[in-house]
Each structure stands twice: as C-alpha cells, then as structure tokens.
CSV table of C-alpha atoms in Angstrom, one decimal:
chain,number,residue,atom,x,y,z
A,1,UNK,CA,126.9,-162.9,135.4
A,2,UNK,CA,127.9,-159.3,134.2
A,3,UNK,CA,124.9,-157.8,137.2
A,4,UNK,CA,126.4,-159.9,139.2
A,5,UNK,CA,130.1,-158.6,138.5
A,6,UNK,CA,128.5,-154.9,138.7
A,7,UNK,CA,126.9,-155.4,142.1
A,8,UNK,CA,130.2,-157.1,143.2
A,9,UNK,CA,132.5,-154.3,142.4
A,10,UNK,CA,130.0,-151.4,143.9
A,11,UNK,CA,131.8,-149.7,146.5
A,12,UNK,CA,130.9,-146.8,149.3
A,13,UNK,CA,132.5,-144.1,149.3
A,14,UNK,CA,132.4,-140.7,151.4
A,15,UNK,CA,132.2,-137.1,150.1
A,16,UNK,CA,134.0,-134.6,151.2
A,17,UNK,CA,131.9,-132.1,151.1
A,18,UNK,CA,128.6,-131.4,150.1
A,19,UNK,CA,127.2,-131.9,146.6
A,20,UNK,CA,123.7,-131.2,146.5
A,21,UNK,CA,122.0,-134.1,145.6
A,22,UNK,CA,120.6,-134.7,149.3
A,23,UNK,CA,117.7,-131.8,148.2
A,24,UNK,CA,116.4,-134.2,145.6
A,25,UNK,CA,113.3,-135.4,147.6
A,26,UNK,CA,112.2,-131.6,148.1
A,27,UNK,CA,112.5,-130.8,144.2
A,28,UNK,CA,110.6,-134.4,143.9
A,29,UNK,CA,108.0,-132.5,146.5
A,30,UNK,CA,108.0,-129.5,145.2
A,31,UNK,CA,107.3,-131.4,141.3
A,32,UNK,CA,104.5,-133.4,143.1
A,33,UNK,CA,102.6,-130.4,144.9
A,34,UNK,CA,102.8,-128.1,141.7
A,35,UNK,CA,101.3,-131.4,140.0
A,36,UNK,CA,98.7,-132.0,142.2
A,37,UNK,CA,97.1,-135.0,143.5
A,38,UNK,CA,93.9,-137.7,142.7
A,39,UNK,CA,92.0,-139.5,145.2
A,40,UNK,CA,89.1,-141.5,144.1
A,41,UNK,CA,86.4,-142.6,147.0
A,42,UNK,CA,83.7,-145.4,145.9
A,43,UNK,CA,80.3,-145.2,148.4
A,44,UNK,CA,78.9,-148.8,148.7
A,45,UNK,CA,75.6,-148.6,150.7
A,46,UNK,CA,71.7,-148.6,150.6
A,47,UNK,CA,69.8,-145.4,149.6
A,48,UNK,CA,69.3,-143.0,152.7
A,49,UNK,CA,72.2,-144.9,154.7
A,50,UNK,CA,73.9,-141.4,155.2
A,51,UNK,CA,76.9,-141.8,152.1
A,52,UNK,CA,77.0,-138.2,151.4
A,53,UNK,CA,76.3,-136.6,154.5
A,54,UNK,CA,79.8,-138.3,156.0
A,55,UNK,CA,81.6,-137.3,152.8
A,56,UNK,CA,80.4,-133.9,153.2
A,57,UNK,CA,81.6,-134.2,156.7
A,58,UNK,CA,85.0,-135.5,156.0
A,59,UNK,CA,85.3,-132.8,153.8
A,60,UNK,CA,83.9,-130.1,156.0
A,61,UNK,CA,81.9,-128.4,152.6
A,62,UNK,CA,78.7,-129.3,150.9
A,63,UNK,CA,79.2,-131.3,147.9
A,64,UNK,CA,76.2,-131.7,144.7
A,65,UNK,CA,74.3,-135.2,145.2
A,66,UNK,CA,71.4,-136.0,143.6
A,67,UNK,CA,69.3,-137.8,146.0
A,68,UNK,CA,68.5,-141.5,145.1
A,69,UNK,CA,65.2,-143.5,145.4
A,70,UNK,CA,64.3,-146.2,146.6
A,71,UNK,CA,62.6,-147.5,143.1
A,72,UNK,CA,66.0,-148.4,140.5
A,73,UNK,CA,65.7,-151.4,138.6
A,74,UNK,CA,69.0,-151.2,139.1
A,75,UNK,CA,72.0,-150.1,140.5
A,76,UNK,CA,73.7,-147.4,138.8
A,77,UNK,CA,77.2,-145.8,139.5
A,78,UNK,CA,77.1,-142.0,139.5
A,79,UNK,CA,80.7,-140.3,139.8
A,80,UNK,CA,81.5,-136.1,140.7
A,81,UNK,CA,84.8,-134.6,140.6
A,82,UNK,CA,85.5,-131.7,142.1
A,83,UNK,CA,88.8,-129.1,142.8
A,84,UNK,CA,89.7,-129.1,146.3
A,85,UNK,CA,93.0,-126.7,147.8
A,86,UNK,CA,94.5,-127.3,151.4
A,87,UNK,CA,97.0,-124.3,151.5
A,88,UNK,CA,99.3,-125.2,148.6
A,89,UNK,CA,98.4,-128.7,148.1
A,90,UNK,CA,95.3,-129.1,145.0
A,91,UNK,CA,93.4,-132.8,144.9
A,92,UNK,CA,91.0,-133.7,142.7
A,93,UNK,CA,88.6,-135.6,144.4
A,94,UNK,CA,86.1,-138.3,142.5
A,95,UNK,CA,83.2,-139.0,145.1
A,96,UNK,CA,81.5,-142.1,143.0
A,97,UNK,CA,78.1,-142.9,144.6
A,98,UNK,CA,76.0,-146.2,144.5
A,99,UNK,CA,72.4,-144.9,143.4
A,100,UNK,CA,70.1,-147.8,143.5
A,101,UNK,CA,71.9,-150.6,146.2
A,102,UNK,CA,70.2,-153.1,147.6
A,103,UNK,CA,66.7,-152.0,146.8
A,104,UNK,CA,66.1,-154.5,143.7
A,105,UNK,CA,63.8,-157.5,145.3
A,106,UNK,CA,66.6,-159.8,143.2
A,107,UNK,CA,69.9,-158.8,144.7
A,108,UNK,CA,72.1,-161.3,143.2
A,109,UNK,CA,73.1,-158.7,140.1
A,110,UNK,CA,73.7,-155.9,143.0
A,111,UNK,CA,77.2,-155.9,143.0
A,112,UNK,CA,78.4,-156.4,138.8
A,113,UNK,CA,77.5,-152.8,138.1
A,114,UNK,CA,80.4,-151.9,140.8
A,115,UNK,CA,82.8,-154.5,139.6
A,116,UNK,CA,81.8,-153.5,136.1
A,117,UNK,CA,82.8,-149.9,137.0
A,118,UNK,CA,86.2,-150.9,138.8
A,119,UNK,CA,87.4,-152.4,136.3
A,120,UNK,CA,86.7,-150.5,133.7
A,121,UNK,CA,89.1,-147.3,135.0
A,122,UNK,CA,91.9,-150.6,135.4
A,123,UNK,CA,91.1,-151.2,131.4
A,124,UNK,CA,91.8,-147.6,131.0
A,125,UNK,CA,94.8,-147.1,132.9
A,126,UNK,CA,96.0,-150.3,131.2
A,127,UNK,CA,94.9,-149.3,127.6
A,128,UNK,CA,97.0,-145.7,128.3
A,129,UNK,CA,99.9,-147.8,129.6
A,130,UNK,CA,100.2,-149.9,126.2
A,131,UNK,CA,100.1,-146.5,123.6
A,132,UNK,CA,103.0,-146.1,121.6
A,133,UNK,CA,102.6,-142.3,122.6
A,134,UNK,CA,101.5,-142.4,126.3
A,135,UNK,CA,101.2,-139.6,128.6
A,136,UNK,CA,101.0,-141.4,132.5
A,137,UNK,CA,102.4,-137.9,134.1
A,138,UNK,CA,99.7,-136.1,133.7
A,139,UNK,CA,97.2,-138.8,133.2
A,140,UNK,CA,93.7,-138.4,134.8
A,141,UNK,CA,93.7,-141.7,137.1
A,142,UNK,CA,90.2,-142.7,137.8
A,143,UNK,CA,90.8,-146.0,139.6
A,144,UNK,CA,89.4,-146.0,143.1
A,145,UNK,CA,91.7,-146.0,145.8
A,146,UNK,CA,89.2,-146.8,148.4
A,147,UNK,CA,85.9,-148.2,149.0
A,148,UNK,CA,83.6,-146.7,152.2
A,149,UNK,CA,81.2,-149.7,152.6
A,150,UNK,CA,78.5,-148.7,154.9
A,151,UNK,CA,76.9,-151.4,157.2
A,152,UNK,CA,73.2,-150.6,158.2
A,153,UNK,CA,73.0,-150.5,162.1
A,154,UNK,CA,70.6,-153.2,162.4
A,155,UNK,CA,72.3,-155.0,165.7
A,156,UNK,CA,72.1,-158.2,164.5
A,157,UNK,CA,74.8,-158.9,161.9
A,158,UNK,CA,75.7,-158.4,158.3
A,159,UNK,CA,73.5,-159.5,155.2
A,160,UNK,CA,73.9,-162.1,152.8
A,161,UNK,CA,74.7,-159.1,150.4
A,162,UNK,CA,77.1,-157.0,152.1
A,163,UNK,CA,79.2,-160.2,152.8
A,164,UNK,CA,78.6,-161.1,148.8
A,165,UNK,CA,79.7,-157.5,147.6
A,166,UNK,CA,83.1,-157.6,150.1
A,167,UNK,CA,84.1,-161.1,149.0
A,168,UNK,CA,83.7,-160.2,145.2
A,169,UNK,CA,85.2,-156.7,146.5
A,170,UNK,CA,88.5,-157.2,148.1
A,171,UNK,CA,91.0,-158.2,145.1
A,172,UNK,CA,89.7,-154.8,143.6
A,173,UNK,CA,89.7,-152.6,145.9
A,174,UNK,CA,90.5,-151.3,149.4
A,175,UNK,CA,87.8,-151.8,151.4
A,176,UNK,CA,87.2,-150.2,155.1
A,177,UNK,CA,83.8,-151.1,156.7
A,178,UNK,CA,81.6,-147.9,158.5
A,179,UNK,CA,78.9,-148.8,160.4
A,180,UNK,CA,76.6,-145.7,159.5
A,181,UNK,CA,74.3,-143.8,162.0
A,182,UNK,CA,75.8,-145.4,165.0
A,183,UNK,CA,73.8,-142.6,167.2
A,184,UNK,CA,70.9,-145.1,167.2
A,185,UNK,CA,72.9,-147.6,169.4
A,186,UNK,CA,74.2,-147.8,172.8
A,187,UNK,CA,78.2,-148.4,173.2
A,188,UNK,CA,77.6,-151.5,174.3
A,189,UNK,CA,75.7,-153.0,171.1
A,190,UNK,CA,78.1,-151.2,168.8
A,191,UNK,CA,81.0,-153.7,170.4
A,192,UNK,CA,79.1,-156.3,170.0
A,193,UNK,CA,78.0,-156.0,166.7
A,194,UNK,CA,81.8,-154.5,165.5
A,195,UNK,CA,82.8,-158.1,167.6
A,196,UNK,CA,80.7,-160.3,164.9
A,197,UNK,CA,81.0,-158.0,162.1
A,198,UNK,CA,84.7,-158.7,162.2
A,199,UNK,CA,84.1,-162.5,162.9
A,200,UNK,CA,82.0,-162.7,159.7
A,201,UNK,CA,84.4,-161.5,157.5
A,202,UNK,CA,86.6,-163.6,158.6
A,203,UNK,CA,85.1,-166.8,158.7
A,204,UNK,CA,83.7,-165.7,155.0
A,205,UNK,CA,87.0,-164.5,154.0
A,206,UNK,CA,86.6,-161.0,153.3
A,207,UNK,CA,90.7,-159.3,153.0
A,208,UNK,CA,89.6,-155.5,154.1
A,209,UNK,CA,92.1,-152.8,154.0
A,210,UNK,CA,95.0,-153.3,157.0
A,211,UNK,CA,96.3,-150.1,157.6
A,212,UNK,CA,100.4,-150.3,157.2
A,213,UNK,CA,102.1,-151.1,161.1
A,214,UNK,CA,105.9,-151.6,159.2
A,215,UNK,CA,106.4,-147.8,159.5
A,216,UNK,CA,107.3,-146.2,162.9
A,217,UNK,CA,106.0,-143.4,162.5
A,218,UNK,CA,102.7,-144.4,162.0
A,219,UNK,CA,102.5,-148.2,162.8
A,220,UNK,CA,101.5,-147.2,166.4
A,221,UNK,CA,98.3,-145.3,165.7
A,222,UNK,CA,97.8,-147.6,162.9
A,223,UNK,CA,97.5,-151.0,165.1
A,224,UNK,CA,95.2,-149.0,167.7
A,225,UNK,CA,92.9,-148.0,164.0
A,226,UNK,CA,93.4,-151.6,162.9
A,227,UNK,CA,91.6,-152.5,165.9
A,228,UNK,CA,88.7,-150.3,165.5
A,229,UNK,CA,87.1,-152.0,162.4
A,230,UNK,CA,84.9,-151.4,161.4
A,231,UNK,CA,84.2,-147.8,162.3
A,232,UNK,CA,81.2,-146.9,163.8
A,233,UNK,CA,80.6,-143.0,162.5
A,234,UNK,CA,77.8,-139.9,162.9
A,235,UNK,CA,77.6,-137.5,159.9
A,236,UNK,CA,76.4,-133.7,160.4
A,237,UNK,CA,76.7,-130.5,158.4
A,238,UNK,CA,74.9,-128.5,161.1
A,239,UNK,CA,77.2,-126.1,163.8
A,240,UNK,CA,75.3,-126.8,167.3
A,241,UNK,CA,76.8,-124.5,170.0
A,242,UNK,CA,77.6,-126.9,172.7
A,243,UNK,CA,79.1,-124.9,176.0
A,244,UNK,CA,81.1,-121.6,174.8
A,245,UNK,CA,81.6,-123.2,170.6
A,246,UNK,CA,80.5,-124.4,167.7
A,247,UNK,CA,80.6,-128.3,167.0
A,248,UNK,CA,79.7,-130.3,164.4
A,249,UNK,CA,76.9,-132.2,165.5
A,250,UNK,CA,73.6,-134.1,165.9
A,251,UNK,CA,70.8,-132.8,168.0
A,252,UNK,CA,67.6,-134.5,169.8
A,253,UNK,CA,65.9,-134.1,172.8
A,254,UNK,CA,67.5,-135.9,175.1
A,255,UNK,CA,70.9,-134.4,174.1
A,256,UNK,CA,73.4,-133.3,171.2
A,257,UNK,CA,75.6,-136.4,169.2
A,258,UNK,CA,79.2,-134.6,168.7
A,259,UNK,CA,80.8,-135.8,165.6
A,260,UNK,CA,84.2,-135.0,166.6
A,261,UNK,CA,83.8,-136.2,170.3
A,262,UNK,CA,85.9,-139.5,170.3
A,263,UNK,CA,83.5,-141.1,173.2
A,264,UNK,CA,80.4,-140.6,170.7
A,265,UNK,CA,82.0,-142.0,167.4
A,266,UNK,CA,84.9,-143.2,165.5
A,267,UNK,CA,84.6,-140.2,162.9
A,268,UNK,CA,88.0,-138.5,164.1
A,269,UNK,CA,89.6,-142.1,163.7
A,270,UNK,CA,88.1,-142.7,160.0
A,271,UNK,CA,89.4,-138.7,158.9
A,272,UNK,CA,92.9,-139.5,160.8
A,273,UNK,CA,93.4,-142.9,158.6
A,274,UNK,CA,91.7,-141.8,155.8
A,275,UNK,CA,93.0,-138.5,154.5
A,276,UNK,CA,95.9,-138.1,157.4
A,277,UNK,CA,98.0,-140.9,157.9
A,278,UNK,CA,97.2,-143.8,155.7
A,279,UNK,CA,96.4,-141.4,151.8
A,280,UNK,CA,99.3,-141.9,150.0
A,281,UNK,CA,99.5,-145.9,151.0
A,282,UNK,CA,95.9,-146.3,149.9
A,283,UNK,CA,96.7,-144.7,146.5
A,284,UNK,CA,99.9,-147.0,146.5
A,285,UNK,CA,98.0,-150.3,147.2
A,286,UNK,CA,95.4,-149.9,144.9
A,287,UNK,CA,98.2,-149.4,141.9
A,288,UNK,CA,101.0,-151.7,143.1
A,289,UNK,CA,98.0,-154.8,144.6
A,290,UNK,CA,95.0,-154.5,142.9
A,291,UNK,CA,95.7,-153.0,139.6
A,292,UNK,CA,99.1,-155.2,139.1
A,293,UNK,CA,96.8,-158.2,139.6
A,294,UNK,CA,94.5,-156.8,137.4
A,295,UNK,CA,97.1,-156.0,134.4
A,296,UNK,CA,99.1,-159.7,135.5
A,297,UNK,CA,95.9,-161.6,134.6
A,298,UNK,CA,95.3,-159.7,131.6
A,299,UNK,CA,98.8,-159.7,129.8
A,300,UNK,CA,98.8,-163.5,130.9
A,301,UNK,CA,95.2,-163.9,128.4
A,302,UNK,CA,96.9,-161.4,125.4
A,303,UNK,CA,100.0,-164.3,125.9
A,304,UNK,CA,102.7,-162.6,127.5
A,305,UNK,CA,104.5,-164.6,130.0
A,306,UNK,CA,107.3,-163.7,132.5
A,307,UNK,CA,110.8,-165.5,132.1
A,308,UNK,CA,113.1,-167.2,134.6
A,309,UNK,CA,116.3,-166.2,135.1
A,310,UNK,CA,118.2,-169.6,133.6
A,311,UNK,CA,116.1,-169.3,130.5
A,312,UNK,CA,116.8,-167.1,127.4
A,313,UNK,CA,115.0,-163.3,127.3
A,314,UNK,CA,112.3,-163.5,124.7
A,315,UNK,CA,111.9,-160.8,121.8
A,316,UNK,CA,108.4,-159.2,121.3
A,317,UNK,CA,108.6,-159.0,117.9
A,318,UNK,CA,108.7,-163.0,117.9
A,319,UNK,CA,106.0,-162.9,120.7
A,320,UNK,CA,103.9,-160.9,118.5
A,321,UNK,CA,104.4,-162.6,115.5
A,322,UNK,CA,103.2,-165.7,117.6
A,323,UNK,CA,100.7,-164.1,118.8
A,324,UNK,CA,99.3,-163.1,115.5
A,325,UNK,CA,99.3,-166.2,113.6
A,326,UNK,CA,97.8,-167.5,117.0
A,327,UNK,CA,94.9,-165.4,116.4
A,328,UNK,CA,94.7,-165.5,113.2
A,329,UNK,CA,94.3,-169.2,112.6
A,330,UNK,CA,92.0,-169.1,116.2
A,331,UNK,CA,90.5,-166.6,113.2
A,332,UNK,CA,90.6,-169.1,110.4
A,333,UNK,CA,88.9,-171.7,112.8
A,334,UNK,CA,86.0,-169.7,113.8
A,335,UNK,CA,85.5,-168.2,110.2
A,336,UNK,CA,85.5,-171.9,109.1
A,337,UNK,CA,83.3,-172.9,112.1
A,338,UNK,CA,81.2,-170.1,111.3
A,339,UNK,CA,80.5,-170.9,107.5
A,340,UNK,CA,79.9,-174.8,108.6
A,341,UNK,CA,77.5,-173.4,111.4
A,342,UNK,CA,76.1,-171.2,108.1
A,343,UNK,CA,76.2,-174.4,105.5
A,344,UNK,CA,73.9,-176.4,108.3
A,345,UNK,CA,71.4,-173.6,109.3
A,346,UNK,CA,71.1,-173.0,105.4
A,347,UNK,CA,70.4,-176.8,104.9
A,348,UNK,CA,68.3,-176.8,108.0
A,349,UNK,CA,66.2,-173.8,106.2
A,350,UNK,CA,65.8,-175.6,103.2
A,351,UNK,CA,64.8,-179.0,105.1
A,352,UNK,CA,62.1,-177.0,106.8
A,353,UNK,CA,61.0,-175.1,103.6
A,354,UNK,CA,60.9,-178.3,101.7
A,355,UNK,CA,58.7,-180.0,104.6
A,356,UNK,CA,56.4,-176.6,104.7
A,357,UNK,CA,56.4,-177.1,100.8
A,358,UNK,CA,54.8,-180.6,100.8
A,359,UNK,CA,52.7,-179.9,103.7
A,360,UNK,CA,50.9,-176.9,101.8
A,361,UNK,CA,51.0,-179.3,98.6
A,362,UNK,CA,49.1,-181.9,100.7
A,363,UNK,CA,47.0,-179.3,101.6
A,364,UNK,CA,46.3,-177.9,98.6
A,365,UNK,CA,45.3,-181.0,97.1
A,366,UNK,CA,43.0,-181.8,100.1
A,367,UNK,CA,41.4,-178.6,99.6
A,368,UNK,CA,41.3,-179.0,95.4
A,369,UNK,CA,39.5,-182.4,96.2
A,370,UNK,CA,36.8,-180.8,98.9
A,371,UNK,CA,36.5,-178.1,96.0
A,372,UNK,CA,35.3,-181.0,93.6
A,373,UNK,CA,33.4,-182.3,96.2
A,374,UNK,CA,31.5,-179.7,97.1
A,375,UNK,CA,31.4,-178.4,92.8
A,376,UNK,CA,29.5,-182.4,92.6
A,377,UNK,CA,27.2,-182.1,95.4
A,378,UNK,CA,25.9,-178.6,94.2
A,379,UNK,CA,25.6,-179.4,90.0
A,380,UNK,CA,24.0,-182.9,91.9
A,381,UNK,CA,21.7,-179.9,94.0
A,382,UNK,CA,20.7,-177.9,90.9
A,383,UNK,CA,20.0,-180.4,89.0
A,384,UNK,CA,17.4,-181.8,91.3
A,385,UNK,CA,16.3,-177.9,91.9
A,386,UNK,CA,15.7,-178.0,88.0
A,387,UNK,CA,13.8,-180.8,88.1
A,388,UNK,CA,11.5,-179.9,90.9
A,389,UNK,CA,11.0,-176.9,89.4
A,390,UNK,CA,10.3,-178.7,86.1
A,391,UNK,CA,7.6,-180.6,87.9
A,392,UNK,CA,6.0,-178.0,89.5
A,393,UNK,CA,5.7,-176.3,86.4
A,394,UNK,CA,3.9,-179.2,84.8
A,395,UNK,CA,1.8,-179.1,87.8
A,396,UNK,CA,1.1,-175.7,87.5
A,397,UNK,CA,0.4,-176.1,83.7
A,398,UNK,CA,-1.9,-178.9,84.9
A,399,UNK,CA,-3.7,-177.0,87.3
A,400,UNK,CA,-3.8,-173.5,85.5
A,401,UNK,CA,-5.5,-176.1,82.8
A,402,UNK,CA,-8.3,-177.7,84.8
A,403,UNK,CA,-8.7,-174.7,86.3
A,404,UNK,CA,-9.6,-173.1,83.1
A,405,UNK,CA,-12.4,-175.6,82.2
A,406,UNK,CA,-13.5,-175.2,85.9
A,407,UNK,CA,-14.2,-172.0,85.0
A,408,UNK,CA,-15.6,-172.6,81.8
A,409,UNK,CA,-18.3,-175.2,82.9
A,410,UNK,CA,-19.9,-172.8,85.6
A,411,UNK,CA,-20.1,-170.1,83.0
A,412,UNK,CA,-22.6,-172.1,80.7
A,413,UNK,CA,-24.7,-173.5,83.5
A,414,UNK,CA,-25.6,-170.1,84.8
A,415,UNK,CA,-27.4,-169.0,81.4
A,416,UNK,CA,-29.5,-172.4,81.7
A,417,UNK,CA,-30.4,-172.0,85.1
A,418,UNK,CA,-31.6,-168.1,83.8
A,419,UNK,CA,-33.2,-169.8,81.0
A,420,UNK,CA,-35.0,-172.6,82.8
A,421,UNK,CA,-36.0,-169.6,85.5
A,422,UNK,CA,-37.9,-167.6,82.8
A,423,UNK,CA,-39.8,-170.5,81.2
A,424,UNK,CA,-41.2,-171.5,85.0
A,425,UNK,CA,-42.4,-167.8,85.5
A,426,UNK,CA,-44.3,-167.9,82.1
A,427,UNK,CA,-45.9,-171.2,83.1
A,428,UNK,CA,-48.9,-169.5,85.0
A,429,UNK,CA,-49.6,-166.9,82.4
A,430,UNK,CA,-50.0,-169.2,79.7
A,431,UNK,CA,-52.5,-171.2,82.1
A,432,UNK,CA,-54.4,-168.3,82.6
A,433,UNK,CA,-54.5,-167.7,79.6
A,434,UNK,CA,-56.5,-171.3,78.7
A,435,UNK,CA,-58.3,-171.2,81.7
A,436,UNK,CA,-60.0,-167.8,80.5
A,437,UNK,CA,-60.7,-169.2,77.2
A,438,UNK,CA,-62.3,-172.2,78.8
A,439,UNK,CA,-64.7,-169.9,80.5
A,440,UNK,CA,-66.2,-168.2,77.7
C-alpha cells in the first residue's frame, strides 16, 4: 500500500530553467567509451566451410587461426581475444572457433562440447554475480553474444545435424544462419534453398535471432534483414582492381565475385546487422534472454523461489538455514545410504570369499586324494619293479650258475680227447714193433 501511496502522490513539475541533469546520457557515454566494450562471436560450422576467412572479412584485418583437420575425434572449442580500436571506441573481440565439427563418423556428441562451453561462461558470470566481494564493472564477460552458424551450400537442404545443433542452440544463444560460399550457386538456387532453409526451422522449431522492428529508427531496415535469413555471404582478404579501384573480392576465370556488391551476396547486410545496427541488442539479449533463463533455472535447483505480491517477503537467512539442513539431512541420507551400500558390498565380499574358500577346500582335498592315489599306484609300481628285479636276479644267479658248470664240463673233455689222440698215434708203433720181432 505505501508504493502505491508514493506512486499516487508523484507529480510533474516544470523547471524553470536549466539544471544540468539532461547531459547525463553523455557522461553515461563518455563512462562507457573510456570503459570499453566485449563482443563475443561463436563459429558453428564444418572444417574448411570458410569461418575465419568471413570473420577476417567482417573485420577487414587478418586474424591468427590455426587451421583445423579433418581427423578430431572430437570437437574441440578454441577461443582468441584480441584489442580492436574504431577511432575512440576499444572492443575486445573473442572469435571462438569450432575445430573438429561434423567430421566424427558418430555425430550425435557434435554439439555437447558447444553447449558445454556456453554454459560454462553463464556458470561464471553467475558464480561472479553471487561473491560477497564482486566486481561486474569491470568484469571480463565471456558469454557469447552471437552464434554464426554456417550452412554448407549443398542445394538441397539442411542436415539432420545442423537442425539438431540449432534446436539444442536457440535458448543459449543468438543464432543467425550464413549460408557460406554462396559464389558456387546461381541466384536462383540460393532462393530456393534460403525458401526451405527457413521452412525447416520452422517446422522443427528452431527460434533464430529476429532482429528488433519496435525501434523506428531501425525497425525498417531490420524487417527488410529479417527477411533475408539466412544470409547467403562470400569471404575474401584479397584487393582485386575491378574498373578504376580496389575491391574486396573473389576472382575466376569467368569473372571476379565482389564481396561488397549487394547483387553478388548478402555480406554488406550480415556487417550492417551485425556490428552496425543490431550490436548492442545482441549483447542485451544474450544477458537479459538467455542468461536470465539460465540463472532462473539454476537459483530455482539451489531453492530460491520468487514471491507473489499478497504473500509475506521471505528472509534469506531463514532460506539458507532451510536450505542447509535440507542438504545436510539429503547429506545424512546418502552417508547412510552409502555405509548400507558399503555394509552389503562388504557382506557380498565375504559371501564370495567364503564360496572361493570352500571351493579351493574341495579342491584341495580332490587333489590330496589324487596325491594318495597316485603315492599307492607308484609304492604298488615299485614294489612289483623290486620284485621283477628280484626274479631276474635269481635268474641271472641261475644262469651265471649253469653257465659255470657249462664251462667246466668242456674243459675236462678236451684233455681226454688229447689223451685218447696220443694213445691212437702210438698204436702203430707198438705194432711194428711186434711185427719186427715176429720176423726174426
């Protein structure tokens, strides 16, 4: 009721003469220019698409890339920041570049690196937000105020992964579709394919960045850009001398591309709404849109809640204190959950040990009564090894025996046969012997 009463008795009233306070928004402009600016671009796009040869152009200077192959196992986020001055205005420029997009055979991971990445510099901004001792004034604001997603002019369609990537996309960040090298088409299929790039996203969806139409100065050339989505855009860093000057452009045989020739490409329309016109409302979107919804959703999962009007204002010392004996017994219940989860995998252990125990009982007693076994079949072996060999040396006794009288026996009958021998051979002698006697 009291800001109620306030507004109520607010009045108008007229100076008569002047104060001062009506140069405010110059020392506001004057504070912002000596402070300096931050604009942070985010290149979504496959290797070799032509990312940094249009930034370079925007730009008109030659920024350090590293250039990308086509063999990442995955896609990896590489960021460059970099001084720029336009006469007294500074901006720090963040160029991050998509190394690695679209060129794993499994795309469905493609995209989480870049959402990773997004909102990651939210979790930062927030984090700086909730110090006690926070410094947001001069505060170096990574989040990315706008995402360049380059189509591939195929002049067909869009792919299953560019529609994936905008969809998961959209409630991060401002996104404005280029279609990229659109030299290699006639005017005619870059309508048509602008006409079902546009229907796609719809039909899918996709919310892309609208530029703002509310404000008259700009909500007339903003409507005729709104129209031109996606933008169909030729990068060059090279000066061809076309007539009497020197023009950005694209050379081939059968004639010269002209990057800042309206009939040949959109490029003049992307620089007008991207660094002109439509700057400071793409840095305002992405804090007041995308990164409120980001820090809503995340005070809403730490517990805060907004209240309505009717209903008391809360204190957060109470909502802290709530909060902490929330967590703590959420602590209690998981340390108690834990040591259950601990008492069974200990009495799990033990089941299995004790089953492991009695199986390698069994089996040592299996292989104790093999071991007697095979101990009774080898005393049974030796024993009947000793006994053969007891037997064959009774045999050999035996034989060594008759062998011996073998050899005795033909020893005596040799000197017989010698003796029977020399009696035969004296036989005649003696007969001679008589038969001479008989004579005389």
């Amino acid at each position: 009721m009291m800001a109620a009463d306030e507004t109520e008795e607010m009045r108008s009233l007229e100076l008569s003469g002047q104060v001062g306070f009506n140069s405010l928004p110059h020392q506001v402009v004057r504070k912002l220019v000596a402070q300096g600016f931050c604009f942070n671009i985010l290149c979504v796009g496959e290797t070799g698409i032509g990312k940094s040869t249009l930034i370079n152009t925007l730009f008109n200077t030659t920024f350090e890339t590293e250039e990308a192959d086509h063999y990442e196992q995955q896609v990896k986020l590489h960021s460059q920041t970099y001084e720029l001055q336009e006469h007294t205005v500074k901006l720090k420029l963040t160029i991050v570049h998509t190394a690695g997009f679209g060129d794993q055979i499994n795309k469905e991971e493609s995209c989480n690196p870049i959402l990773n990445y997004i909102e990651a510099q939210f979790e930062k901004y927030l984090e700086e937000e909730l110090k006690i001792k926070r410094s947001l004034f001069n505060y170096d604001d990574t989040r990315i105020h706008v995402c360049l997603y380059f189509i591939a002019p195929t002049g067909h369609t869009l792919k299953s992964l560019d529609l994936v990537t905008m969809k998961k996309l959209d409630s991060k960040v401002n996104i404005i579709p280029v279609i990229a090298k659109a030299d290699i088409m006639s005017k005619s299929d870059l309508g048509n394919l602008k006409k079902k790039i546009m229907n796609e996203l719809q039909s899918y969806g996709v919310q892309l960045y609208q530029f703002p139409t509310e404000d008259e100065e700009v909500g007339e050339i903003n409507s005729s850009l709104n129209a031109r989505l996606p933008f169909a855009v030729v990068g060059s860093t090279e000066d061809v001398k076309i007539g009497n000057r020197m023009v950005k452009a694209r050379s081939y045989p059968w004639g010269s591309v002209q990057v800042e020739n309206e009939e040949h490409c959109d490029f003049v329309h992307l620089r007008e709404m991207l660094l002109r016109v439509n700057m400071d409302d793409l840095r305002e979107q992405t804090h007041f849109r995308h990164y409120e919804l980001y820090r809503r959703c995340k005070l809403e999962e730490m517990g805060f809640k907004d209240t309505d009007p009717d209903s008391q204002s809360f204190s957060l010392q109470e909502m802290y204190e709530a909060k902490r004996k929330e967590f703590l017994k959420e602590l209690q219940h998981r340390e108690e959950s834990m040591r259950q989860m601990f008492v069974n995998k200990v009495k799990e252990t033990e089941a299995e040990l004790k089953e492991k125990e009695k199986e390698l009982h069994e089996r040592f007693e299996q292989l104790k009564r093999m071991h007697q076994e095979e101990k009774r079949n080898l005393e049974e072996k030796r024993r009947e090894l000793e006994e053969e060999m007891n037997a064959f040396n009774r045999r050999k006794v035996a034989a060594e025996t008759l062998m011996g009288q073998a050899l005795q026996g033909c020893s005596h009958q040799p000197l017989k046969k010698e003796k029977d021998k020399k009696n035969f051979f004296s036989l005649p002698s003696a007969c001679s012997l008589t038969s001479g006697r008989n004579l005389n």
